[in-house]
Coordinates of C-alpha atoms and ligand atoms in Angstrom, one line a residue:
X1 CA -17.0 2.2 -23.2
X2 CA -14.0 4.8 -23.8
X3 CA -13.2 6.3 -27.4
X4 CA -9.2 6.7 -27.5
X5 CA -8.2 10.5 -27.9
X6 CA -5.8 10.7 -30.3
X7 CA -2.7 12.3 -27.6
X8 CA 0.3 12.0 -28.8
X9 CA 1.4 12.1 -32.6
X10 CA 4.0 9.5 -33.7
X11 CA 6.7 11.8 -33.7
X12 CA 5.8 12.6 -29.8
X13 CA 5.6 9.1 -29.0
X14 CA 9.0 8.1 -30.2
X15 CA 10.6 10.8 -28.4
X16 CA 9.3 8.9 -25.2
X17 CA 10.7 5.6 -26.0
X18 CA 14.0 6.6 -27.2
X19 CA 14.4 8.3 -24.1
X20 CA 13.4 5.9 -22.1
X21 CA 15.2 3.5 -23.7
X22 CA 18.2 5.1 -23.9
X23 CA 18.2 5.5 -20.0
X24 CA 18.1 2.0 -19.5
X25 CA 20.4 0.8 -22.1
X26 CA 22.7 -1.9 -21.9
X27 CA 25.1 -1.9 -19.3
X28 CA 22.7 1.7 -17.7
X29 CA 21.0 2.0 -14.7
X30 CA 19.8 4.9 -12.6
X31 CA 21.3 6.7 -9.5
X32 CA 18.3 7.2 -7.7
X33 CA 19.7 11.0 -5.8
X34 CA 16.6 12.7 -5.4
X35 CA 16.3 12.1 -1.7
X36 CA 14.2 15.3 0.1
X37 CA 15.7 17.6 3.0
X38 CA 13.2 15.0 5.1
X39 CA 16.2 11.5 4.4
X40 CA 18.7 13.6 3.8
X41 CA 19.3 14.4 7.5
X42 CA 19.0 10.9 8.7
X43 CA 21.9 10.1 5.8
X44 CA 23.4 12.5 7.4
X45 CA 23.3 11.7 10.6
X46 CA 24.5 7.7 10.2
X47 CA 27.8 10.0 9.1
X48 CA 27.5 12.9 12.0
X49 CA 26.8 15.2 9.1
X50 CA 24.4 18.8 9.3
X51 CA 21.3 18.5 7.5
X52 CA 22.5 21.8 6.1
X53 CA 21.6 23.8 2.2
X54 CA 25.5 23.4 1.8
X55 CA 26.5 20.0 3.2
X56 CA 23.8 17.9 1.3
X57 CA 24.9 19.7 -1.6
X58 CA 29.3 18.7 -0.9
X59 CA 27.0 14.8 -0.2
X60 CA 26.0 15.3 -4.0
X61 CA 29.3 17.0 -5.4
X62 CA 30.6 14.2 -4.4
X63 CA 28.6 11.5 -6.5
X64 CA 28.0 14.2 -9.5
X65 CA 32.2 14.5 -9.9
X66 CA 32.5 10.8 -10.3
X67 CA 34.5 10.4 -13.7
X68 CA 33.4 9.4 -16.9
X69 CA 33.9 5.5 -16.2
X70 CA 30.7 6.2 -14.5
X71 CA 28.9 7.1 -18.4
X72 CA 28.2 3.5 -19.5
X73 CA 27.0 2.6 -16.0
X74 CA 24.2 6.2 -15.5
X75 CA 21.9 6.2 -18.0
X76 CA 20.0 8.6 -15.6
X77 CA 20.1 10.6 -12.5
X78 CA 16.6 11.1 -10.0
X79 CA 17.2 14.8 -8.6
X80 CA 15.3 16.2 -6.0
X81 CA 14.0 19.6 -6.7
X82 CA 16.9 22.3 -4.9
X83 CA 19.5 20.1 -5.9
X84 CA 18.7 20.6 -9.9
X85 CA 19.4 23.9 -9.1
X86 CA 22.9 24.0 -6.8
X87 CA 26.5 23.9 -8.2
X88 CA 29.9 22.5 -8.4
X89 CA 32.2 24.3 -6.3
X90 CA 34.3 25.8 -9.5
X91 CA 30.1 27.6 -10.7
X92 CA 29.3 25.1 -12.5
X93 CA 24.9 23.5 -12.6
X94 CA 25.2 19.6 -11.9
X95 CA 22.7 19.5 -14.7
X96 CA 24.8 21.2 -16.8
X97 CA 27.5 18.7 -15.7
X98 CA 25.5 15.6 -15.8
X99 CA 24.3 16.2 -19.2
X100 CA 26.5 16.3 -20.2
X101 CA 28.4 13.3 -19.9
X102 CA 25.4 12.2 -21.6
X103 CA 24.0 11.2 -18.6
X104 CA 20.1 12.3 -18.8
X105 CA 17.9 14.8 -15.5
X106 CA 15.1 13.6 -14.2
X107 CA 13.3 14.9 -11.4
X108 CA 11.0 13.3 -8.7
X109 CA 7.9 15.6 -8.3
X110 CA 5.3 14.1 -6.4
X111 CA 5.9 15.3 -3.0
X112 CA 5.3 12.6 -0.2
X113 CA 3.5 10.5 1.4
X114 CA 0.3 11.0 3.5
X115 CA -1.7 9.6 4.9
X116 CA -4.9 7.8 3.7
X117 CA -8.4 8.4 5.5
X118 CA -9.8 5.1 6.8
X119 CA -6.8 2.6 6.4
X120 CA -5.4 1.4 9.1
X121 CA -2.2 3.0 8.2
X122 CA -1.5 3.4 4.7
X123 CA -0.5 6.6 2.2
X124 CA -1.4 7.9 -0.8
X125 CA 1.9 10.5 -2.4
X126 CA 0.2 13.8 -3.0
X127 CA 1.9 17.1 -5.6
X128 CA -0.8 16.6 -9.1
X129 CA -2.1 19.4 -8.2
X130 CA 0.8 22.2 -10.2
X131 CA 2.3 19.2 -11.8
X132 CA 1.8 20.2 -15.3
X133 CA 3.3 23.8 -14.5
X134 CA 6.2 21.8 -13.0
X135 CA 6.9 19.9 -15.7
X136 CA 6.9 22.8 -17.9
X137 CA 9.7 25.1 -16.4
X138 CA 11.8 21.5 -15.3
X139 CA 11.5 20.3 -18.7
X140 CA 13.6 23.8 -19.5
X141 CA 15.8 23.6 -17.0
X142 CA 16.9 19.9 -18.7
X143 CA 15.2 17.3 -16.6
X144 CA 13.3 14.3 -19.7
X145 CA 12.2 12.5 -17.1
X146 CA 10.8 12.2 -13.7
X147 CA 9.9 9.7 -10.8
X148 CA 6.8 9.7 -8.9
X149 CA 7.0 7.2 -5.6
X150 CA 4.1 5.5 -4.0
X151 CA 3.9 3.7 -1.1
X152 CA 2.0 -0.5 -0.2
X153 CA 2.6 -1.8 3.0
X154 CA 2.1 -5.4 3.8
X155 CA -0.1 -6.9 6.7
X156 CA -2.9 -9.2 7.2
X157 CA -5.7 -7.1 6.4
X158 CA -2.8 -4.6 4.2
X159 CA -2.2 -3.0 1.6
X160 CA -6.6 -2.7 1.3
X161 CA -8.2 -2.4 -1.9
X162 CA -8.7 0.8 -1.8
X163 CA -4.9 1.9 -1.3
X164 CA -4.0 -0.6 -4.2
X165 CA -7.0 1.4 -6.2
X166 CA -6.4 5.0 -5.0
X167 CA -2.3 4.6 -5.6
X168 CA -2.6 2.9 -9.2
X169 CA -4.9 5.5 -10.3
X170 CA -2.6 8.8 -8.8
X171 CA 0.3 7.5 -10.8
X172 CA -1.9 6.4 -13.9
X173 CA -2.2 10.7 -13.3
X174 CA 0.8 11.8 -12.7
X175 CA 2.4 9.8 -16.1
X176 CA -0.1 11.2 -18.7
X177 CA 0.2 14.9 -17.2
X178 CA 4.5 14.3 -17.4
X179 CA 4.0 13.1 -20.7
X180 CA 0.8 15.0 -21.8
X181 CA -1.2 18.2 -21.1
X182 CA -4.4 19.4 -21.6
X183 CA -4.5 23.6 -22.5
X184 CA -7.5 25.4 -22.8
X185 CA -7.3 28.5 -24.8
X186 CA -10.6 30.3 -24.4
X187 CA -11.0 31.7 -28.5
X188 CA -11.4 35.6 -27.9
X189 CA -14.6 35.6 -30.5
X190 CA -16.5 34.0 -28.5
X191 CA -15.2 35.4 -26.1
X192 CA -16.2 38.6 -27.4
X193 CA -19.5 37.5 -27.7
X194 CA -20.1 36.9 -24.3
X195 CA -19.2 32.2 -24.8
X196 CA -17.2 31.0 -22.2
X197 CA -17.3 27.3 -24.4
X198 CA -13.0 26.9 -24.2
X199 CA -11.3 25.5 -26.6
X200 CA -9.0 22.5 -25.3
X201 CA -5.0 21.7 -26.7
X202 CA -2.0 18.7 -26.0
X203 CA 0.6 20.4 -25.4
X204 CA 3.2 17.7 -24.9
X205 CA 6.1 17.9 -22.0
X206 CA 7.7 14.8 -23.0
X207 CA 8.8 14.0 -19.8
X208 CA 9.0 10.3 -19.3
X209 CA 7.4 8.8 -16.6
X210 CA 9.3 6.2 -14.3
X211 CA 6.8 4.9 -12.1
X212 CA 7.4 3.4 -8.5
X213 CA 4.8 1.6 -6.6
X214 CA 7.2 0.9 -3.9
X215 CA 6.4 -2.4 -1.5
X216 CA 7.3 -1.4 1.6
X217 CA 9.9 -4.9 3.0
X218 CA 8.7 -4.1 6.7
X219 CA 7.3 -6.8 8.0
X220 CA 7.6 -11.0 8.6
X221 CA 5.7 -11.9 5.8
X222 CA 7.1 -14.9 3.1
X223 CA 8.8 -14.5 0.4
X224 CA 4.8 -15.7 -1.5
X225 CA 2.6 -13.2 0.5
X226 CA 4.9 -10.1 -1.5
X227 CA 4.9 -11.7 -4.5
X228 CA 0.9 -11.9 -4.4
X229 CA 1.1 -8.2 -2.6
X230 CA 3.4 -7.0 -5.8
X231 CA 0.9 -9.2 -8.0
X232 CA -2.1 -7.3 -6.8
X233 CA -0.4 -4.1 -6.8
X234 CA 0.9 -4.5 -10.3
X235 CA -2.0 -5.5 -12.3
X236 CA -3.8 -2.9 -10.8
X237 CA -1.2 -0.3 -12.0
X238 CA -1.6 -1.1 -14.9
X239 CA -5.1 -1.2 -15.2
X240 CA -4.6 2.4 -14.6
X241 CA -2.1 3.7 -17.0
X242 CA -4.7 2.0 -19.7
X243 CA -7.7 3.5 -18.2
X244 CA -5.9 6.9 -18.4
X245 CA -4.1 6.7 -22.1
X246 CA -0.9 6.2 -20.9
X247 CA 1.7 6.0 -23.6
X248 CA 3.4 2.4 -21.9
X249 CA 6.6 2.5 -24.7
X250 CA 7.4 6.0 -23.0
X251 CA 7.3 4.6 -19.4
X252 CA 9.7 3.0 -16.9
X253 CA 9.0 0.8 -14.1
X254 CA 10.4 0.9 -10.6
X255 CA 9.2 -1.5 -8.2
X256 CA 10.6 -3.4 -5.9
X257 CA 11.8 -7.4 -6.1
X258 CA 9.8 -9.6 -5.1
X259 CA 11.4 -9.9 -1.5
X260 CA 10.1 -11.5 2.3
X261 CA 9.6 -8.7 5.2
X262 CA 12.8 -7.9 6.8
X263 CA 12.2 -10.0 10.1
X264 CA 11.2 -13.1 8.5
X265 CA 12.7 -15.8 10.0
X266 CA 13.1 -18.4 6.4
X267 CA 16.3 -16.8 4.0
X268 CA 15.7 -17.0 0.5
X269 CA 18.9 -17.5 -2.1
X270 CA 18.3 -15.3 -4.7
X271 CA 17.8 -17.5 -7.7
X272 CA 14.6 -18.0 -5.3
X273 CA 14.5 -13.7 -5.3
X274 CA 14.9 -13.3 -9.6
X275 CA 12.1 -16.4 -9.5
X276 CA 9.2 -14.3 -7.1
X277 CA 10.4 -11.4 -8.9
X278 CA 10.1 -12.9 -12.2
X279 CA 6.7 -14.1 -11.8
X280 CA 5.4 -11.4 -10.7
X281 CA 6.2 -9.5 -13.2
X282 CA 5.2 -11.6 -16.3
X283 CA 1.5 -12.0 -14.8
X284 CA 1.6 -8.4 -14.3
X285 CA 3.5 -5.5 -16.6
X286 CA 2.5 -5.8 -20.3
X287 CA 6.2 -5.6 -22.5
X288 CA 6.0 -2.8 -24.4
X289 CA 6.5 -1.4 -21.3
X290 CA 10.5 -0.1 -22.0
X291 CA 12.6 -0.9 -18.8
X292 CA 12.1 -2.0 -15.9
X293 CA 14.4 -0.3 -13.3
X294 CA 14.3 -1.8 -9.6
X295 CA 14.9 0.3 -6.5
X296 CA 16.8 -1.8 -3.7
X297 CA 14.9 -1.5 -0.7
X298 CA 16.5 -1.3 1.3
X299 CA 18.7 -3.5 0.4
X300 CA 22.5 -3.1 1.2
X301 CA 24.3 -2.6 -2.2
X302 CA 26.2 -6.7 -2.3
X303 CA 22.3 -8.2 -2.2
X304 CA 20.6 -5.8 -4.3
X305 CA 23.5 -6.1 -7.2
X306 CA 23.6 -10.1 -6.5
X307 CA 19.5 -9.9 -6.8
X308 CA 19.7 -8.0 -9.9
X309 CA 22.6 -10.5 -11.1
X310 CA 19.5 -13.3 -10.4
X311 CA 17.1 -11.5 -11.7
X312 CA 19.1 -10.7 -15.6
X313 CA 20.2 -14.6 -15.3
X314 CA 16.7 -16.6 -14.1
X315 CA 15.3 -18.7 -16.9
X316 CA 12.5 -17.3 -18.3
X317 CA 12.1 -14.4 -20.4
X318 CA 12.3 -11.5 -20.0
X319 CA 10.1 -9.2 -22.4
X320 CA 12.0 -5.8 -20.6
X321 CA 15.1 -4.4 -19.7
X322 CA 16.3 -4.8 -16.6
X323 CA 17.5 -2.8 -13.8
X324 CA 18.8 -0.6 -10.9
X325 CA 17.2 3.1 -10.1
X326 CA 18.3 2.1 -7.0
X327 CA 19.3 5.5 -3.8
X328 CA 20.4 3.4 -0.7
X329 CA 22.5 0.5 -2.4
X330 CA 25.0 2.4 -4.6
X331 CA 25.6 5.2 -2.2
X332 CA 25.5 3.5 1.4
X333 CA 29.6 2.8 0.9
X334 CA 30.5 6.5 0.1
X335 CA 28.1 7.6 2.6
X336 CA 30.0 5.8 5.1
X337 CA 33.9 7.2 3.4
X338 CA 32.8 10.3 3.7
X339 CA 32.0 11.3 7.2
X340 CA 31.1 14.4 6.2
X341 CA 35.1 15.3 5.8
X342 CA 37.3 17.5 2.8
X343 CA 40.0 14.6 2.3
X344 CA 37.5 11.8 2.0
X345 CA 35.8 13.3 -0.5
X346 CA 38.6 11.6 -3.6
X347 CA 37.3 7.6 -1.6
X348 CA 34.1 7.9 -1.6
X349 CA 33.7 9.3 -5.7
X350 CA 35.4 5.9 -5.9
X351 CA 33.5 3.9 -4.1
X352 CA 30.4 5.2 -5.7
X353 CA 32.0 4.0 -8.8
X354 CA 32.4 0.7 -8.2
X355 CA 29.0 0.3 -7.2
X356 CA 28.0 2.2 -10.2
X357 CA 30.5 -0.4 -12.0
X358 CA 28.8 -3.8 -10.2
X359 CA 25.4 -2.6 -10.6
X360 CA 25.9 -2.1 -14.3
X361 CA 27.6 -6.0 -14.6
X362 CA 24.7 -7.0 -13.1
X363 CA 21.3 -5.8 -14.8
X364 CA 23.6 -8.0 -17.0
X365 CA 24.2 -10.5 -15.9
X366 CA 27.9 -11.1 -15.7
X367 CA 27.9 -9.4 -11.5
X368 CA 30.0 -12.4 -10.1
X369 CA 30.9 -11.3 -6.9
X370 CA 29.0 -11.3 -3.9
X371 CA 30.9 -11.9 -1.3
X372 CA 29.2 -10.4 2.5
X373 CA 26.4 -10.4 2.0
X374 CA 23.5 -8.1 4.1
X375 CA 27.3 -7.1 6.2
X376 CA 25.6 -3.7 5.9
X377 CA 22.3 -3.9 6.1
X378 CA 21.5 -2.9 8.9
X379 CA 22.4 0.4 8.2
X380 CA 20.4 1.0 5.1
X381 CA 16.8 -0.5 6.3
X382 CA 15.7 2.0 7.7
X383 CA 11.6 1.2 8.8
X384 CA 8.9 2.3 6.4
X385 CA 11.6 4.4 4.7
X386 CA 10.8 7.7 3.3
X387 CA 12.1 9.2 1.1
Ligands
13P401 P1 16.4 2.7 -2.7 O1 17.4 2.1 -3.4 O2 17.4 3.4 -1.8 O3 15.2 2.6 -2.0 O4 15.7 3.7 -2.7 C1 15.1 4.4 -4.7 C2 14.2 5.1 -4.9 O5 14.1 5.8 -5.0 C3 13.1 4.8 -3.8 O6 12.4 6.4 -3.6

């Protein structure tokens, strides 16, 4: 039987929990603006813009220059490494402006998906080497939370047991490193006597891990199959979290909603999606987890908002805050409005604000819109989407 090392003090736990709570406080969710350089290439290509550092900065500036209206809708923004060190045209660092708005800064810390040998096209995510040092630096540079994305696929045989176990484990290792890190100090007297045994201390990064085991919507599977796989994946994730002594109150989960595969011929109502999603979460996610912030996974902007709204109105007990951590479903209209033209920047920012406001209502179950669901699906959806 494993014994619990007293890793975090009560004060450290409180700090992690409070940070997690601030990100998902009522009416707030997360803007995922952490697309890697490669993912930005695909986004910008859709609107005929070249993928240069300057254009990526210009585009992020459109999102980040949204006025105070977003302060009540967005609790945290996830940055990509490059963006964390970029500035507005007037020289103000992005991070400073976001923090001045009371929005928490997060950063994507995985280094992308890599093939998992011995599987049929499955993957794990890399980036554990040096993660502790990167967390320390990001903390100094203003980040209070992090994101790590793993990807699982549904087919007749996938996800395999190996992919489920490996991805759960890497998410747990990442989470424990974010929350705390063991540092080895060599005692000088022991060193001088020729004894190299070390003394370990725990230093706290105090970074809230956002845990993202994304199950892709690729395939023709139905809602039931997605629910079954989601339950298996989340159960493995929380077993690994327990094994790695992760402090759940200081974490956020970023799962897929339970939806049918994009090629599934059966259509399901938002209420059916909500029931399947909440059933899967209730069977596997401990109530100690502070919040669940869904990814949009290639749904249209409206579809994602309508589903989030239905999830919050589902007549099942919900022990967690249920909100959004959308990338594409917060940005698609803004990107389309911009198309790389200076004169469109204001209109693009307004589009982003509109989506932030809609999702702020949806995460409280108060959104009453929802026409034109699915219209922009083709533009947003990309198969085997890599962030
Ligand atoms: P989407 O909302 O576009 O799925 O992206 C969220 C995200 O952060 C994926 O890692």
